[in-house]
mmCIF file of C-alpha atoms in Angstrom:
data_model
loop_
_atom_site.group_PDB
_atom_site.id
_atom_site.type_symbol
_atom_site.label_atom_id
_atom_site.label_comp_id
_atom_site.label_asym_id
_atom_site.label_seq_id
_atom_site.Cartn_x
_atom_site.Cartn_y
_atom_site.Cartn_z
ATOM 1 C CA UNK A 164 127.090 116.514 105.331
ATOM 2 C CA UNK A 165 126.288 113.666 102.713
ATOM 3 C CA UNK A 166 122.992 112.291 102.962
ATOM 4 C CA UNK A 167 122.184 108.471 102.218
ATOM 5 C CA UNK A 168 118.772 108.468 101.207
ATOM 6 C CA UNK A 169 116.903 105.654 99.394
ATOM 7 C CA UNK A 170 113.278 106.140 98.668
ATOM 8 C CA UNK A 171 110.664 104.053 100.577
ATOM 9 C CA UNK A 172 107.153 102.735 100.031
ATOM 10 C CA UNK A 173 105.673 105.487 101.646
ATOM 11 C CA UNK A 174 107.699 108.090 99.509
ATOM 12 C CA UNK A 175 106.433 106.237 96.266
ATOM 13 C CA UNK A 176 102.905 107.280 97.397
ATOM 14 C CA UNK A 177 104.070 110.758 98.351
ATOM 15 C CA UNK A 178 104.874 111.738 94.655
ATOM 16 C CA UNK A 179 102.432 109.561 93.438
ATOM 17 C CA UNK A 180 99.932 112.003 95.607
ATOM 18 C CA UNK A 181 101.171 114.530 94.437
ATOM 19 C CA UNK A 182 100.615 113.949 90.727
ATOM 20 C CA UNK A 183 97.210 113.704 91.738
ATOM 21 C CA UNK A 184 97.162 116.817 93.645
ATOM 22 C CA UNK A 185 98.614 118.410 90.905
ATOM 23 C CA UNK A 186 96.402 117.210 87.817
ATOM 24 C CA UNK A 187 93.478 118.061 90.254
ATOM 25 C CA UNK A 188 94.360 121.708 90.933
ATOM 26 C CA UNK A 189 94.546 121.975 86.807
ATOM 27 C CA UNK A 190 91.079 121.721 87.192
ATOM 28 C CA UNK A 191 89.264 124.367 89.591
ATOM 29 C CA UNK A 192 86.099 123.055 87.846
ATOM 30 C CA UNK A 193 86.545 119.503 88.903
ATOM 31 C CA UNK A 194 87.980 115.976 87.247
ATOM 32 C CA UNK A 195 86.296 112.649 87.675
ATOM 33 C CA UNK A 196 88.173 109.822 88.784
ATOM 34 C CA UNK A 197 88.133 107.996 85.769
ATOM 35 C CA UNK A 198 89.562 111.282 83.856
ATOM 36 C CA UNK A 199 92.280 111.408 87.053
ATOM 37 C CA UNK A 200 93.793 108.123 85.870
ATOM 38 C CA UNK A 201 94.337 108.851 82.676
ATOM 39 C CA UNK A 202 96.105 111.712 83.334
ATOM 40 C CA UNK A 203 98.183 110.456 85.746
ATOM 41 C CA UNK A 204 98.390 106.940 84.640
ATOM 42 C CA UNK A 205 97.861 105.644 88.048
ATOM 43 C CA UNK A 206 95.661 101.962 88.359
ATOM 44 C CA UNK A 207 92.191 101.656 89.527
ATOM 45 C CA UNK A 208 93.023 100.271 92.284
ATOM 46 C CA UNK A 209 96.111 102.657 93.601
ATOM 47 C CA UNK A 210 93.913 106.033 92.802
ATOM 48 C CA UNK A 211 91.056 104.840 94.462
ATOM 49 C CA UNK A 212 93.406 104.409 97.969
ATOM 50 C CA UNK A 213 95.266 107.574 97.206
ATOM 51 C CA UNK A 214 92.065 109.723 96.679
ATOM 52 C CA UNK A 215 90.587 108.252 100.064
ATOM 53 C CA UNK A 216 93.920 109.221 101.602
ATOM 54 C CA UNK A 217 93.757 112.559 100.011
ATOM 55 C CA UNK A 218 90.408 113.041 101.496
ATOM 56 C CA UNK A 219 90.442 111.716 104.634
ATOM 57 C CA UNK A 220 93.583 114.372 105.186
ATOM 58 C CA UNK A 221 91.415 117.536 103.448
ATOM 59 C CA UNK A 222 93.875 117.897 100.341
ATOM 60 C CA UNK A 223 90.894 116.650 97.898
ATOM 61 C CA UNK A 224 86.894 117.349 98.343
ATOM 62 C CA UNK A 225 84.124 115.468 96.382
ATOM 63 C CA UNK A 226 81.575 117.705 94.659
ATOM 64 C CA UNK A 227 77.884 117.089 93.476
ATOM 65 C CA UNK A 228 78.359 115.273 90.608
ATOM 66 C CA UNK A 229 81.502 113.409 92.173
ATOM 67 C CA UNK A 230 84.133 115.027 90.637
ATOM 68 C CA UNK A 231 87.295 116.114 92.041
ATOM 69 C CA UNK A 232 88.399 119.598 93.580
ATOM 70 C CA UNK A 233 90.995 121.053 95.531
ATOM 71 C CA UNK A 234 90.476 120.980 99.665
ATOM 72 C CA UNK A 235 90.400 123.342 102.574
ATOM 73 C CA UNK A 236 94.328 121.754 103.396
ATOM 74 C CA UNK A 237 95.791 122.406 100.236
ATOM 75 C CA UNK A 238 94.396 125.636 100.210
ATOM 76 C CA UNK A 239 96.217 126.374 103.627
ATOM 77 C CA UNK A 240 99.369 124.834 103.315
ATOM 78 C CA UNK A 241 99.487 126.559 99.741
ATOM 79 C CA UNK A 242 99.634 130.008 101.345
ATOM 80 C CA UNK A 243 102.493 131.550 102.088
ATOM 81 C CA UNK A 244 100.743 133.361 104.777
ATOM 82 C CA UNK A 245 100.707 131.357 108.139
ATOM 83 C CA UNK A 246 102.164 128.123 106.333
ATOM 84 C CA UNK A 247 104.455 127.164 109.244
ATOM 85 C CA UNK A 248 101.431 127.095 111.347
ATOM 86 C CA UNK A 249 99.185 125.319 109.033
ATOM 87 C CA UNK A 250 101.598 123.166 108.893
ATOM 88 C CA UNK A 251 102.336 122.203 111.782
ATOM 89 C CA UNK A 252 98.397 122.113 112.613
ATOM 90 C CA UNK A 253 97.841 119.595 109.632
ATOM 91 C CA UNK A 254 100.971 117.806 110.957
ATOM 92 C CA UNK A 255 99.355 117.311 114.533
ATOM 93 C CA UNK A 256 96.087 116.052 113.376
ATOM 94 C CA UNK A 257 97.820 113.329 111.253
ATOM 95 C CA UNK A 258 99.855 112.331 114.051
ATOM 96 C CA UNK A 259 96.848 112.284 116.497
ATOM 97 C CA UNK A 260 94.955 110.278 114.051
ATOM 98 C CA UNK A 261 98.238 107.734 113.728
ATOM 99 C CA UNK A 262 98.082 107.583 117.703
ATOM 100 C CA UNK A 263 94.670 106.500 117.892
ATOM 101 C CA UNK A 264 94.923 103.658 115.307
ATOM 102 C CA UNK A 265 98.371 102.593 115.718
ATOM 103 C CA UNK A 266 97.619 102.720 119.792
ATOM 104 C CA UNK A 267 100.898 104.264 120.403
ATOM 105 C CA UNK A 268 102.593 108.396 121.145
ATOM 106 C CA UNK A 269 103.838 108.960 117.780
ATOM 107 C CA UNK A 270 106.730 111.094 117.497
ATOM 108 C CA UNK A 271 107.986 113.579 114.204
ATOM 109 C CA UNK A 272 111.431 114.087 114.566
ATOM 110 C CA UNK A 273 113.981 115.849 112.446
ATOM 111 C CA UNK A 274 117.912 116.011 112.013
ATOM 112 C CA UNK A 275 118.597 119.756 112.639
ATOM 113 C CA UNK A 276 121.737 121.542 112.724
ATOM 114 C CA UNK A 277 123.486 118.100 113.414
ATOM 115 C CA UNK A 278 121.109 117.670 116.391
ATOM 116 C CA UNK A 279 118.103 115.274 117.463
ATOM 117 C CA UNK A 280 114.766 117.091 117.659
ATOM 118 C CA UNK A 281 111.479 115.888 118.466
ATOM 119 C CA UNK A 282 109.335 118.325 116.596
ATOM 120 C CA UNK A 283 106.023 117.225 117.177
ATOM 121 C CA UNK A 284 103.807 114.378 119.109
ATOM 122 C CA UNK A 285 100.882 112.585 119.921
ATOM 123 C CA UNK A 286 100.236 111.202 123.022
ATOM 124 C CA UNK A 287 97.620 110.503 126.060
ATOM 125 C CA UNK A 288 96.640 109.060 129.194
ATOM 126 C CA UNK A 289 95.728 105.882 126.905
ATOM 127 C CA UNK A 290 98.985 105.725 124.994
ATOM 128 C CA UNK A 291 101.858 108.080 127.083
ATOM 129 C CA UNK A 292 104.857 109.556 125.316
ATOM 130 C CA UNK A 293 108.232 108.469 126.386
ATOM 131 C CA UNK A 294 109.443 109.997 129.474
ATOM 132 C CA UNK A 295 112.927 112.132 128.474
ATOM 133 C CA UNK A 296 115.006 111.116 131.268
ATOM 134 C CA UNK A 297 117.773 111.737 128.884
ATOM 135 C CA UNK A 298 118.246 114.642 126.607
ATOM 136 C CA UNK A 299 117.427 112.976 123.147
ATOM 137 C CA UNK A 300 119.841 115.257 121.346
ATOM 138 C CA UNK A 301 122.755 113.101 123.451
ATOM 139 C CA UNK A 302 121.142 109.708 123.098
ATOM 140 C CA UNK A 303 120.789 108.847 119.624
ATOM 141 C CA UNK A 304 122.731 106.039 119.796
ATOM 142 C CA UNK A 305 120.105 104.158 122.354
ATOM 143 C CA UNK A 306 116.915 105.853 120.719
ATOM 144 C CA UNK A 307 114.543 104.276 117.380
ATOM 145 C CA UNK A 308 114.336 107.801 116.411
ATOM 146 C CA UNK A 309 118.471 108.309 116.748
ATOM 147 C CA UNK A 310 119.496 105.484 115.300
ATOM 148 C CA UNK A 311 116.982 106.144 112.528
ATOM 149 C CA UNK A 312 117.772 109.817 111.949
ATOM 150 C CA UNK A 313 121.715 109.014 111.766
ATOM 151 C CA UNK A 314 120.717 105.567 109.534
ATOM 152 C CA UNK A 315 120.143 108.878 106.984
ATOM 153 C CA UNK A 316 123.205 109.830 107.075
ATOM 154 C CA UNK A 317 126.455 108.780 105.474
ATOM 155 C CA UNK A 318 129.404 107.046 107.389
ATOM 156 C CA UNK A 319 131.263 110.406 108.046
ATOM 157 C CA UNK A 320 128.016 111.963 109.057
ATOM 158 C CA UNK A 321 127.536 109.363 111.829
ATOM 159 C CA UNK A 322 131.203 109.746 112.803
ATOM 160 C CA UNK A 323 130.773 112.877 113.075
ATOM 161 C CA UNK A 324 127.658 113.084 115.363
ATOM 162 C CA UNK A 325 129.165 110.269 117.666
ATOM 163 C CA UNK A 326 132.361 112.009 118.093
ATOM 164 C CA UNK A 327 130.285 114.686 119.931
ATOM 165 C CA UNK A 328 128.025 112.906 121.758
ATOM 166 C CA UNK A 329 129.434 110.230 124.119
ATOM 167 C CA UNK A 330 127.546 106.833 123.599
ATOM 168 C CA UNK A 331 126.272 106.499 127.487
ATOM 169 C CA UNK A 332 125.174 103.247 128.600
ATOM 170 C CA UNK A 333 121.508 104.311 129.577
ATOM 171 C CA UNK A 334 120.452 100.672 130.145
ATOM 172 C CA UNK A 335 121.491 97.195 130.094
ATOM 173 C CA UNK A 336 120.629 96.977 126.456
ATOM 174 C CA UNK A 337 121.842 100.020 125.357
ATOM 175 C CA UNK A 338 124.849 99.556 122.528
ATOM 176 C CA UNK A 339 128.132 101.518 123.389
ATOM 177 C CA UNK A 340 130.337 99.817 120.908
ATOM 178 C CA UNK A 341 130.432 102.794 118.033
ATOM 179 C CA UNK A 342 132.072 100.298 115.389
ATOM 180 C CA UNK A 343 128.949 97.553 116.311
ATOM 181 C CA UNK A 344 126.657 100.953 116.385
ATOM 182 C CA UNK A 345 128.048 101.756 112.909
ATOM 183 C CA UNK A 346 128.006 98.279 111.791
ATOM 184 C CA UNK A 347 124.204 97.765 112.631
ATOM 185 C CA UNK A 348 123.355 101.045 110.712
ATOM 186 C CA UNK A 349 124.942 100.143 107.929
ATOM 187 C CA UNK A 350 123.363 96.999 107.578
ATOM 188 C CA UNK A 351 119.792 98.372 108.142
ATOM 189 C CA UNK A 352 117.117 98.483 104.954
ATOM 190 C CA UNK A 353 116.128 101.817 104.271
ATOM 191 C CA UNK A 354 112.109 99.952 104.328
ATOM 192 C CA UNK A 355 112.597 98.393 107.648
ATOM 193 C CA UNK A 356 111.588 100.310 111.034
ATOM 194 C CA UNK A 357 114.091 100.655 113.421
ATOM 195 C CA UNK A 358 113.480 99.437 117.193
ATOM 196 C CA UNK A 359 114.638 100.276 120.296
ATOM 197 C CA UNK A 360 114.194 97.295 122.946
ATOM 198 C CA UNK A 361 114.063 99.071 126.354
ATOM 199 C CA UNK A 362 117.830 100.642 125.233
ATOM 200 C CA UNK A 363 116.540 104.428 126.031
ATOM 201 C CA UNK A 364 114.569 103.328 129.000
ATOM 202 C CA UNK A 365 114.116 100.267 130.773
ATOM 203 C CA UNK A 366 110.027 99.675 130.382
ATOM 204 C CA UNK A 367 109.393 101.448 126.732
ATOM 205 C CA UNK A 368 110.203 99.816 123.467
ATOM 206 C CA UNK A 369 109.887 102.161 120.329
ATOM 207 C CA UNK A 370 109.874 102.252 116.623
ATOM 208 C CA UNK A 371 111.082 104.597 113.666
ATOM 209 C CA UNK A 372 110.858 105.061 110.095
ATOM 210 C CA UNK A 373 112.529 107.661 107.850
ATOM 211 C CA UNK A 374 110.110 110.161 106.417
ATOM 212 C CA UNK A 375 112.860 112.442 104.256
ATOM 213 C CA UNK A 376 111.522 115.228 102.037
ATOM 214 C CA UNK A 377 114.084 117.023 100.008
ATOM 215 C CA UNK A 378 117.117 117.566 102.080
ATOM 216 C CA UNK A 379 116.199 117.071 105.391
ATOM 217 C CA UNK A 380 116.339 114.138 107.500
ATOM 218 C CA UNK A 381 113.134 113.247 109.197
ATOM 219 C CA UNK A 382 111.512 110.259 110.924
ATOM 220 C CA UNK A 383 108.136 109.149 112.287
ATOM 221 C CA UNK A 384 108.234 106.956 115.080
ATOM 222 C CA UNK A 385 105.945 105.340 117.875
ATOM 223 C CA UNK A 386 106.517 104.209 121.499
ATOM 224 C CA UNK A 387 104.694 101.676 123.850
ATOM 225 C CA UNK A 388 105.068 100.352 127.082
ATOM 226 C CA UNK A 389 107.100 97.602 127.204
ATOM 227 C CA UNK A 390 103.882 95.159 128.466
ATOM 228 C CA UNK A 391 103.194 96.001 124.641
ATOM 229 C CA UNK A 392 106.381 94.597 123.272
ATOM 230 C CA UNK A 393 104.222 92.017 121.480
ATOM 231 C CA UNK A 394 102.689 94.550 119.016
ATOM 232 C CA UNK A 395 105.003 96.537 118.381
ATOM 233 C CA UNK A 396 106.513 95.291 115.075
ATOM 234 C CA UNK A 397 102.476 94.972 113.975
ATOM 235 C CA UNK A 398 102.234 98.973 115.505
ATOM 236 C CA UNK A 399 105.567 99.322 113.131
ATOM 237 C CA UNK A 400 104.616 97.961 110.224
ATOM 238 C CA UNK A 401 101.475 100.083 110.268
ATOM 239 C CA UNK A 402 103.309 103.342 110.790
ATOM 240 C CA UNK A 403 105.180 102.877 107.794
ATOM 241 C CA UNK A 404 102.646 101.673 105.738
ATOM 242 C CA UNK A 405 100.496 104.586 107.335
ATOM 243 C CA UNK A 406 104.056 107.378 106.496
ATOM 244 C CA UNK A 407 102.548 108.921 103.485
ATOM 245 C CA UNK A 408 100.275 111.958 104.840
ATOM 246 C CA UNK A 409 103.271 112.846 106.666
ATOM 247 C CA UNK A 410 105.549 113.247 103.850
ATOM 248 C CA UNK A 411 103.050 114.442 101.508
ATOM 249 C CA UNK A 412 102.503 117.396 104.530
ATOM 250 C CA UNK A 413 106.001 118.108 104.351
ATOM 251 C CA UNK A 414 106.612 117.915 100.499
ATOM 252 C CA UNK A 415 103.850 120.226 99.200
#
């Protein structure tokens, strides 16, 4: 199954992490941040957000005299022993730390097998996750993380996924047209999140944006309750911007 990927801002600051991961772990001893940028060629500016990213998720630790080392993360999720785990631990504190300053249950979900999975979330009394009345595998068509997961994937791919899985009208909003479905997918920027507007369930609008490492088909996404419609392309615009840890998680 052809994949339609275009990189996104977020991914741009994955690899651009990663350079500095890498050029950092060249140097068990330490690197200053001055020596970091001209190795990787990165601006003030950008390094300085990237290392305060980098530390704020454990990949990068400060030392005495201020230089640079490898962190306690990197360390784990380097390890082939109990990576899945570390993983998914470094995973759920990201997500739990999106939750409380997004304000929203944030969601990691992947394209598996030519199925809908939601592999991870983070939500609480404050900010409650969606309730499945559906089966999400069967309602991609009517979900932000559906339509965004199929967005991912080429024309026959989305065929393909609607031809087994009837597009149920779930709510008055919900699309069951496949050739407008198809239409709207086709037309939607790679950048932009995807929304659902009470199509999945009457009372909860959502959001989604693609987080693809390698191969796989991935996307982060956020719900609120639909009294929060008003902030939700704010919440949206936030995830995105806020994507990076996520892929960088999944890419090292």
């Amino acid at each position: 199954m052809a994949l339609m990927h275009e990189p996104t801002a977020p991914y741009h600051s994955a690899q651009d992490a990663l350079r500095v991961l890498e050029t950092v772990s060249r140097h068990s001893t330490g690197i200053t941040d001055a020596e970091l940028g001209r190795r990787t060629r990165l601006g003030a500016e950008r390094l300085t957000a990237l290392l305060r990213m980098l530390r704020r998720e454990g990949y990068v630790e400060q030392i005495a005299d201020g230089a640079y080392v490898t962190g306690a993360s990197l360390s784990r999720l380097g390890s082939a022993h109990g990576r899945d785990q570390a993983l998914r631990d470094t995973l759920q504190r990201t997500i739990d730390r999106l939750r409380d300053s997004v304000g929203a249950a944030i969601y990691i979900s992947r394209y598996i097998d030519g199925e809908v999975h939601v592999t991870q979330y983070a939500a609480s009394p404050a900010t409650p996750a969606v309730n499945e009345w559906v089966d999400f595998r069967s309602s991609a068509h009517a979900s932000a993380v559906g339509k965004s997961l199929l967005g991912q994937l080429d024309h026959n791919g989305r065929r393909d996924h609607l031809a087994r899985h009837k597009m149920a009208r779930l709510t008055s909003h919900t699309i069951t047209d496949e050739r407008l479905l198809l239409s709207r997918l086709a037309a939607q920027p790679p950048t932009v999140p995807v929304l659902d507007l009470q199509e999945y369930a009457v009372g909860t609008v959502c959001a989604a944006v693609p987080i693809t490492a390698g191969s796989s088909v991935g996307c982060l996404a956020l719900s609120l309750p639909v009294e929060h419609a008003h902030r939700l392309r704010q919440a949206a615009d936030t995830l995105n911007r806020r994507a990076t840890p996520v892929l960088l998680s999944l890419a090292i």
